[in-house]
Short mmCIF file of C-alpha atoms and ligand atoms in Angstrom, two decimals:
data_model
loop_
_atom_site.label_atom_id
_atom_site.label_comp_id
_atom_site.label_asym_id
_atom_site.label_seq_id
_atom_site.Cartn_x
_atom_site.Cartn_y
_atom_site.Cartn_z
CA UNK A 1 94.70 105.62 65.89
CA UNK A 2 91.73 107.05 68.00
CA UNK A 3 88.90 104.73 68.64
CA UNK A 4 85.72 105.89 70.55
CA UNK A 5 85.35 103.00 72.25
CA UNK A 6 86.85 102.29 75.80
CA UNK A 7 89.68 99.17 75.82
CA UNK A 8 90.27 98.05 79.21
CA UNK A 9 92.23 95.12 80.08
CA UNK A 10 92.20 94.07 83.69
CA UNK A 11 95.03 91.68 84.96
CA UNK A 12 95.85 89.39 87.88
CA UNK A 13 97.83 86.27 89.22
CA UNK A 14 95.31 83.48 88.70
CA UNK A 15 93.11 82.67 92.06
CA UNK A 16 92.64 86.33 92.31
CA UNK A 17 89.08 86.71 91.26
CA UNK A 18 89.59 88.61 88.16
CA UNK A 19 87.53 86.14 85.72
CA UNK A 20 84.17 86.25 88.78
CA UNK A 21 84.95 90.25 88.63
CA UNK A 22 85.03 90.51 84.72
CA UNK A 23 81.98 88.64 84.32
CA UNK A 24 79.95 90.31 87.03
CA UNK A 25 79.94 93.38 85.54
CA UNK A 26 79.32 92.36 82.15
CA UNK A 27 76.26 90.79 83.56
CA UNK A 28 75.54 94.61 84.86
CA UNK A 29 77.13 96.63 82.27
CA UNK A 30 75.61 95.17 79.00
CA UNK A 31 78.21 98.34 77.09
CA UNK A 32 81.17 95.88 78.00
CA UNK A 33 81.94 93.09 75.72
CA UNK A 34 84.60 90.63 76.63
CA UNK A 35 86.68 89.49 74.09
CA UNK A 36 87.63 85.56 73.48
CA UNK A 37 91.39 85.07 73.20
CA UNK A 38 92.90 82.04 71.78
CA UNK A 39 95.02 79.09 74.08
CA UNK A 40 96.50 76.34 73.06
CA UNK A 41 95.92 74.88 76.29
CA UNK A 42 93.16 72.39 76.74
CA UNK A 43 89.70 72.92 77.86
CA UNK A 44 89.32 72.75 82.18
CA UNK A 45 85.74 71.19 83.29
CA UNK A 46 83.03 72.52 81.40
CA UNK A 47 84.95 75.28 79.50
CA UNK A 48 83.81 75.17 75.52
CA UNK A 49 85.70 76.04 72.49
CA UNK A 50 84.55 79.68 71.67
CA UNK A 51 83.12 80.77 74.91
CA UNK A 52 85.82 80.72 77.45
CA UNK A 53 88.55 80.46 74.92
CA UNK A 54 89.12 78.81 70.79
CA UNK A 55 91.13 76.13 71.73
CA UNK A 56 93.92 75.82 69.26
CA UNK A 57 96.54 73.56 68.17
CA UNK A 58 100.47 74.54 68.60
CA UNK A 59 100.74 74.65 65.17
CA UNK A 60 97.19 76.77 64.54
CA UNK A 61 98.58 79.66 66.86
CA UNK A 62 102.23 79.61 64.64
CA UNK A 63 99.87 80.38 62.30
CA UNK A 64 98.09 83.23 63.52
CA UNK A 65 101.35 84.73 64.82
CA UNK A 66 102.43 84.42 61.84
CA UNK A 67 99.90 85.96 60.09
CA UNK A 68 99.82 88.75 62.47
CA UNK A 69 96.31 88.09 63.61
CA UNK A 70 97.16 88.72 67.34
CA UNK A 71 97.01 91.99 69.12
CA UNK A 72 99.31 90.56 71.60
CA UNK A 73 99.86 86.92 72.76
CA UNK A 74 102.08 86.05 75.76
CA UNK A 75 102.95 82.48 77.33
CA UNK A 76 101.83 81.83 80.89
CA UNK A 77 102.19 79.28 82.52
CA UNK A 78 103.74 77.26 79.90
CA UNK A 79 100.47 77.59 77.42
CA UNK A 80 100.17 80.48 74.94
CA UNK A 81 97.32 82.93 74.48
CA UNK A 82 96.10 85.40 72.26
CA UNK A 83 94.23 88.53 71.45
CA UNK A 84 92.98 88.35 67.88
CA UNK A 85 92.80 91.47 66.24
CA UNK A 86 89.95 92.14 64.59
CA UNK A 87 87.16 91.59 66.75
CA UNK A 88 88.79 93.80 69.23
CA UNK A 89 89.37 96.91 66.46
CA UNK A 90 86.07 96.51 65.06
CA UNK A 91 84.65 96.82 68.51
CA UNK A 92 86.24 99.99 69.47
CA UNK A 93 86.41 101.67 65.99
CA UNK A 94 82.60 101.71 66.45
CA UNK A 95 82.25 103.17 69.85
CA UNK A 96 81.83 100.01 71.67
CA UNK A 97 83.78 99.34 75.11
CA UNK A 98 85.71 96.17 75.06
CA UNK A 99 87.14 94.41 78.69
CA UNK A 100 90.24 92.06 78.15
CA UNK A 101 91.05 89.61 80.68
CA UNK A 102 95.02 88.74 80.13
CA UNK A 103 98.04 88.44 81.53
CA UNK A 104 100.39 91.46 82.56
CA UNK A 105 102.54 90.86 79.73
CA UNK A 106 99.58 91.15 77.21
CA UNK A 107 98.34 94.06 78.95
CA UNK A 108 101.48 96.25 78.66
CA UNK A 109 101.68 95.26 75.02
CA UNK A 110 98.17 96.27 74.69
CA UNK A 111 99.50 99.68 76.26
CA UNK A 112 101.95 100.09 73.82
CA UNK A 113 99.62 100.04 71.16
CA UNK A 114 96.58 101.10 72.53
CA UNK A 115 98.52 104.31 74.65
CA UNK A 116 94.35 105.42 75.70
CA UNK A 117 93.83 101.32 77.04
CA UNK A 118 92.97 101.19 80.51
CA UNK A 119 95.45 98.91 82.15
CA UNK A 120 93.44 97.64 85.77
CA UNK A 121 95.65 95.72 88.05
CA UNK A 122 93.36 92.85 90.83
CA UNK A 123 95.21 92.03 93.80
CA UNK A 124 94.45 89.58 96.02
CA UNK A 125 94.25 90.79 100.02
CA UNK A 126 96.82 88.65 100.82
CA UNK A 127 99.30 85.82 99.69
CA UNK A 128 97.84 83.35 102.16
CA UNK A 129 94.36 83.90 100.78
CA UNK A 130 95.54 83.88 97.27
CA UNK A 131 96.99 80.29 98.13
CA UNK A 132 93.36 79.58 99.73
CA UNK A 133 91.48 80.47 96.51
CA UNK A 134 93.55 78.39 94.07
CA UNK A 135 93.02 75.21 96.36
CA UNK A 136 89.25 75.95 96.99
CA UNK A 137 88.73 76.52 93.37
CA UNK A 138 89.76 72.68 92.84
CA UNK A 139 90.99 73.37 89.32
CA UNK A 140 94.69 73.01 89.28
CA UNK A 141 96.94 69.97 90.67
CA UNK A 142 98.88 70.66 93.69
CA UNK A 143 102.36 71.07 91.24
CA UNK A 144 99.95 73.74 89.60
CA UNK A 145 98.63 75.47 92.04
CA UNK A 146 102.77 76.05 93.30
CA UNK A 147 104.17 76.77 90.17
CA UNK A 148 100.59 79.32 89.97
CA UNK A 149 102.04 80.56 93.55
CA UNK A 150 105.82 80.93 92.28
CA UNK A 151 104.84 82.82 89.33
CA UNK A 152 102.66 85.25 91.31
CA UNK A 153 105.89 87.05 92.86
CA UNK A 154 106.91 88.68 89.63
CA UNK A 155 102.95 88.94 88.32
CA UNK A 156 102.16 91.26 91.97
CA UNK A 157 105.37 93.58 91.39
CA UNK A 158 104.04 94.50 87.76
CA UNK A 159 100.96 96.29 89.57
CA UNK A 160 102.98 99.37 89.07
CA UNK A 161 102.69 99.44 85.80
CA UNK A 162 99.04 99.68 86.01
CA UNK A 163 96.30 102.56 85.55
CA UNK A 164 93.93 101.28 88.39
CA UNK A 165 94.58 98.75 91.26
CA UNK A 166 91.36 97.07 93.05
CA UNK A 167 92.14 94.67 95.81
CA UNK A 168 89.83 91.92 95.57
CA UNK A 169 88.86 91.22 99.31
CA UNK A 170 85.40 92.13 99.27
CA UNK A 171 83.73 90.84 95.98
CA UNK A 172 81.45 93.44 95.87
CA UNK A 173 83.42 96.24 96.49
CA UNK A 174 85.95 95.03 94.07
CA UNK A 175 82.85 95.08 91.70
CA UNK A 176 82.07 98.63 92.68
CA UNK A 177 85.32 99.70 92.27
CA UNK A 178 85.80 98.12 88.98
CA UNK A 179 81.91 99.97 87.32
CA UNK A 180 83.84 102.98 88.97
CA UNK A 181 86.67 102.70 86.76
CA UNK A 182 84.49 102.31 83.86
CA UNK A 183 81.62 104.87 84.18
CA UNK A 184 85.15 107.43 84.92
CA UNK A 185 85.93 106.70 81.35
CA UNK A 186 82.67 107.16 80.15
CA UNK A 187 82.65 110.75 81.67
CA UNK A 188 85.69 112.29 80.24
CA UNK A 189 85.17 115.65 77.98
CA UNK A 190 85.64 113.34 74.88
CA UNK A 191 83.59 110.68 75.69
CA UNK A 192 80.72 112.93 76.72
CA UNK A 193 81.10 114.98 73.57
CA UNK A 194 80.54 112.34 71.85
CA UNK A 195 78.02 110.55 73.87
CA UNK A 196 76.03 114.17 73.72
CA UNK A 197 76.36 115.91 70.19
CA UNK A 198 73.16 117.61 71.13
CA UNK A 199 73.61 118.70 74.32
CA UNK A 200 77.28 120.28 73.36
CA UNK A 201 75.88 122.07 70.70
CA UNK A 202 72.93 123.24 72.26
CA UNK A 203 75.59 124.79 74.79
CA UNK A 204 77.33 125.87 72.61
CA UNK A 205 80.76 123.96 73.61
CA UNK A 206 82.82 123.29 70.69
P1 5GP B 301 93.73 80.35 82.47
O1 5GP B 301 94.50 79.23 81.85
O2 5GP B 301 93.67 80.25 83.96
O3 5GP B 301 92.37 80.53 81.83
O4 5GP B 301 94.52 81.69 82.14
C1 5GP B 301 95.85 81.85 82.51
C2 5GP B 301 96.26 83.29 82.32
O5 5GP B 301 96.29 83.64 80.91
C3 5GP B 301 95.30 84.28 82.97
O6 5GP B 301 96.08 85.28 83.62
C4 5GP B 301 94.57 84.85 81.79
O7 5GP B 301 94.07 86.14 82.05
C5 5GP B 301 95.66 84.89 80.75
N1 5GP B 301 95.13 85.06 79.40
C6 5GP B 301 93.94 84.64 78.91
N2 5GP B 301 93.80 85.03 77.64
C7 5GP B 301 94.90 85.74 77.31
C8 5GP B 301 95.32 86.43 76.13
O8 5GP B 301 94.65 86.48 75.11
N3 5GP B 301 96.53 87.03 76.19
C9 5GP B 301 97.32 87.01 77.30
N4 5GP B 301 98.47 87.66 77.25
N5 5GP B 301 96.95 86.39 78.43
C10 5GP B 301 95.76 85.76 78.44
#
């Protein structure tokens, strides 16, 4: 189905900055809304139930698997999370632009369905730093932050399945890079068409 709104779904190992990035420009680009997936992990630090995530029960997300309420769910890191549906077709079906922030796996099954998504792959500048962030950020137990490490091998070589790749060494020039991603989007011919009925007409463009 064609939706005019824009679905992009930006990925990255944890520790890479993607959550800081994704946030940022929501804060600039009031057109973006983030979506709130579903975990059935528990709540870190001052995270609340229906902001960061809806915290969920094992048996809760069986449920909505079940029920087919998910877009896509994946399980990293030995949690499980999920995209629900609705909020996410109901955005886009009425010309808003959505941002999801999910794993690679999620993201290519988001691409499957959604062939127009916009799949953005973050890199970190380096493994060293990556292993930096995830101890500065204090979040994760040592055992964490390695198994976070070990699992980041096989998350950097999916960047080639990506649309867009933004090395995050420079937050704001990630940042710039990511509003330049969007605002491309919101230029194409069929975007502006429908952004300017008006002015297409008035033209005379068909
Ligand atoms: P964290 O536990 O650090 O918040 O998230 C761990 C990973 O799960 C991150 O890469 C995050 O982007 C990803 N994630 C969060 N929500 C979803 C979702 O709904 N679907 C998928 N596939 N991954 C998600």
């Amino acid at each position: 189905m064609d939706y005019p709104g824009n679905l992009f779904v930006v990925a990255a190992p944890s520790g890479t900055g993607k959550s800081s990035l994704v946030k940022a420009l929501m804060e600039v680009d009031a057109g973006v809304a983030p979506s709130v997936s579903h975990t059935t992990r528990a709540p870190r630090g001052q995270e609340k139930d229906g902001r960061e995530y809806f915290f969920i029960s094992n048996d809760d997300f069986d449920g909505m698997v079940a029920r087919g309420d998910f877009l896509e769910w994946a399980l990293v890191h030995g949690n499980r999370y999920g995209t629900s549906r609705r909020a996410i077709e109901q955005r886009i079906g009425s010309g808003g632009d959505v941002v999801l922030e999910i794993d690679w796996q999620g993201a290519l099954q988001i691409k499957r369905l959604f062939p127009d998504a916009i799949l953005v792959f973050v890199l970190p500048p380096s493994l060293d730093e990556l292993r930096a962030r995830l101890t500065r950020r204090g979040e994760d137990a040592p055992d964490v932050i390695e198994l976070r490490l070990c699992n980041a091998a096989e998350e950097l070589a999916q960047a080639e399945n990506f649309d867009f790749v933004i090395i995050n060494e420079i937050f704001e020039r990630a940042l710039f890079d990511l509003k330049a991603i969007v605002h491309a989007q919101r230029l194409k011919y069929i975007a502006q068409r429908r952004a300017r009925p008006d002015t297409f007409k008035a033209l005379n463009i068909v």
